[in-house]
Structures are given as C-alpha cells and as structure tokens.
Amino acid sequence: MLGGLNSFYLLVDKPEVYGLPPDPKMPSRNLTSSSMYAMLGAVMVGLIGVFSFRDRGGRERGEARL
Amino acid sequence: MNGVPSSTWFTTAPHWDWLIVLYFFIGGLAGGCYFLAALIDLFGHREDRPLARLGYYIAFPCVLLSGFLLTVDLSRPLRFWHMLIERNTFEPMFKYWSPMSVGSWALLIFGFFSFLSFMGALAEDDDFPLPALRRFRFSAFRATQPRSVLGRIIAVLGGLAGFYIAGYTGVLLAVTNRPIWSDTPLLSLLFVISAASTSAALMMLLAHRSGWTMPGIASLQRMDGWVLALELLVLIAVMVSLGPVIRGWLNAWGVLLLFGVVILGLIVPLFLSWGHRQMNDFNVTATAALVLLGGFLLRVVVIFSSEAI
C-alpha cells in the first residue's frame, strides 16, 4: 500500500503476476535521511578542513623542535 | 519481475545524459571550492588568503556553467524560468518537498553569493592574471571580503549554499524512483565528500601550477588525504547499503567503478599523498588529476549505471 499516489489498483492476483513489485516503496521516504547524511558530510568535511588549517601552527612548532 | 532486488527495477529511466553528469561534477566543484574558500577565510591564516580567492575564482564561473548546462538540458531551454516562477501567476515556484525545486533556488542564491565573493576577491587582488577582467575591479566589493562583518556573513551564507549545491544532487537521486539511486540514502553523503576532495584537488593543482608556496597548500593537501580516506569508507558503505541491488554494478559500470574510481581516483592518490612527505611536481599533478578523474567517473557510474537498467 502506497499513500499519496491518488490512484487505486485492484489486483485479483499477486503483484508479481502483473510485473509489479511485491513490496513497493516510495522513494520520497529517503528525503529526510538523505538530507541528514548530506549535512553530516558537510560537518565532517568542515571539521577536517578546520583541523587541517588550524593545526598547522602546532605542527610547524613541533617540526621546528626536531 | 519475480526475484528483482529493488521495487524500482520496473520503472523507466529519466534519460539523464552527459549534460547532467557534467552538471553534477561542475556543480560539485562550484559548491566545494566556495565551501573550502569560506573555510580558509574564516579559520585559516592570513597568508592563505590567495588560496581562498582562488576558490572564489573557481566557484563563480562553475556556477554560471552549471546553470547553462541545466538550461541546455531542458527540452525547451527558453522556459528555464518556469523552475523559479509560476508562469500563470508569476509568483515564486517553490516546492520545499522537491529537491529539484529547492535546488533551482539554491543555485540562484549560491550564484548571487559566489558573484559577490568573486567580485570581492577581484577587487583586492593586485596580481590577478587576466588583464581583461581587471577593469571590473571595483573597490566597493572589498566590503564583501571576510575581514568585515558583512564579508563574514556572506562567506557563511555562501558556504552553506555551496554545501547545499554539492549535496542536493545526491538527495535528488535518492528520491527518484530508480534502481540504485533510491535504494540508498548515502549518495548525498558521498557527493558532498567527493565535491570536497575534487575541489581541494583542483585548488591544489592550480595553486601549484601558479608557483605558489604558501603553507596553506600543504594544509589543503593534508585535508585532501583525509577526505579521500573518508570518501573510500563512504563508498564502501554505499555498496553495503545497496544490499542485493548491488548486482546493478556487476557489469562494465562496476569495473569502471572499481578501477576508475576506487583504485585510480582514491587509492593511488592516497598512496601518493600519504606515501610522500614532500610532494614533488609530478606527485602533486598526478594526485590532483587522478582525484578529479575519479570524482568525474563516480558521477558517470552512478548516473549511467541506473540509466542502463
């Protein structure tokens, strides 16, 4: 059962007989989770960027001591 | 249809071709370069400022090219404004639930911020290499640079819009009723990270070819190494999350993914980047070129492998 399609199909046999999937899913179910993963990616890239550019001072001081 | 691994296996393809592949790649570069430039501007050191300007110089032309590619891809290009304005009422056409609609507005908004930052970078750059553009150096745009409060606001908002441009294409695929695309929610994560790795590679390559030696280039290189490692992990997570649908990659597209993206685009650059403490001219050029090639091939595989089913 899929909501929001504004269509109703009455099948008198299993969906597979008609070439239809037995367990259909709405792709829009991915909207929230996919958006969250994109945000997670931005946060991870942002953190790697901040540490890469901010860490330089410490790294250079460490190398100078060697 | 018995035994098909995905409920989307029976749907028809949207027939996205090379224009969309190019848009996904160049749009990712635009968003990624701006995102990195804003990061460098807000968190980097003063001597890294030319690197940030380089990011803004890449982002704006890439946004223009992205809009052009999307417009040409329409069956009726002159109706591109229908994506933004309702043609009968002339009210804004905005559907918050549709990544394509929000993405169209995001591209417009990002274009505005990238224009401001491009002009700001041009205004303060005394060594801009293209004489034809020097006539557009207006001092009023210096206020858009991150040394001012207004400039910081622009960098933050533009960086967020840039991140959106880099990632929404993955969300768009995830909500499109096609095999592979809607069978994993992780493509957006993969695209954001890939946009960062390709953008860092392009900035590194251009900075190196320009003969720059500021310490930020080493930071960019270090960052790209970590982002590439992360991208490899996320790509593996995408494959695992596909489950039985991964059989859609048991063909020539899978071979291209393995050799073109994983080996050439990720593992070899990681080896070159982490295996050599001092990068020579060949290593920098080869690493950046391979990362860019891998990022492009990733989008080729993701789009065309689903189209082929």
Short mmCIF file of C-alpha atoms in Angstrom, two decimals, chain A residues 20-54:
data_model
loop_
_atom_site.label_atom_id
_atom_site.label_comp_id
_atom_site.label_asym_id
_atom_site.label_seq_id
_atom_site.Cartn_x
_atom_site.Cartn_y
_atom_site.Cartn_z
CA LEU A 20 4.71 -5.28 -10.27
CA PRO A 21 6.97 -5.39 -7.21
CA PRO A 22 5.62 -7.31 -4.20
CA ASP A 23 6.86 -4.70 -1.72
CA PRO A 24 6.87 -1.26 -3.38
CA LYS A 25 8.35 1.70 -1.55
CA MET A 26 8.04 5.42 -2.10
CA PRO A 27 11.47 6.94 -2.89
CA SER A 28 10.42 10.09 -1.06
CA ARG A 29 10.96 8.12 2.16
CA ASN A 30 14.67 8.92 1.62
CA LEU A 31 14.23 12.70 1.70
CA THR A 32 14.90 13.27 5.40
CA SER A 33 17.59 10.63 5.88
CA SER A 34 19.44 11.61 2.69
CA SER A 35 19.35 15.30 3.68
CA MET A 36 20.70 14.40 7.12
CA TYR A 37 23.55 12.41 5.59
CA ALA A 38 24.42 15.38 3.35
CA MET A 39 24.59 17.59 6.45
CA LEU A 40 26.72 15.00 8.20
CA GLY A 41 29.09 15.07 5.22
CA ALA A 42 29.34 18.86 5.37
CA VAL A 43 30.08 18.75 9.10
CA MET A 44 32.78 16.10 8.64
CA VAL A 45 34.40 17.97 5.75
CA GLY A 46 34.17 21.21 7.72
CA LEU A 47 35.85 19.67 10.77
CA ILE A 48 38.62 18.10 8.67
CA GLY A 49 39.13 21.48 6.97
CA VAL A 50 39.24 23.42 10.23
CA PHE A 51 41.72 20.99 11.82
CA SER A 52 43.87 20.87 8.69
CA PHE A 53 44.23 24.63 8.53
CA ARG A 54 44.24 25.43 12.27
#
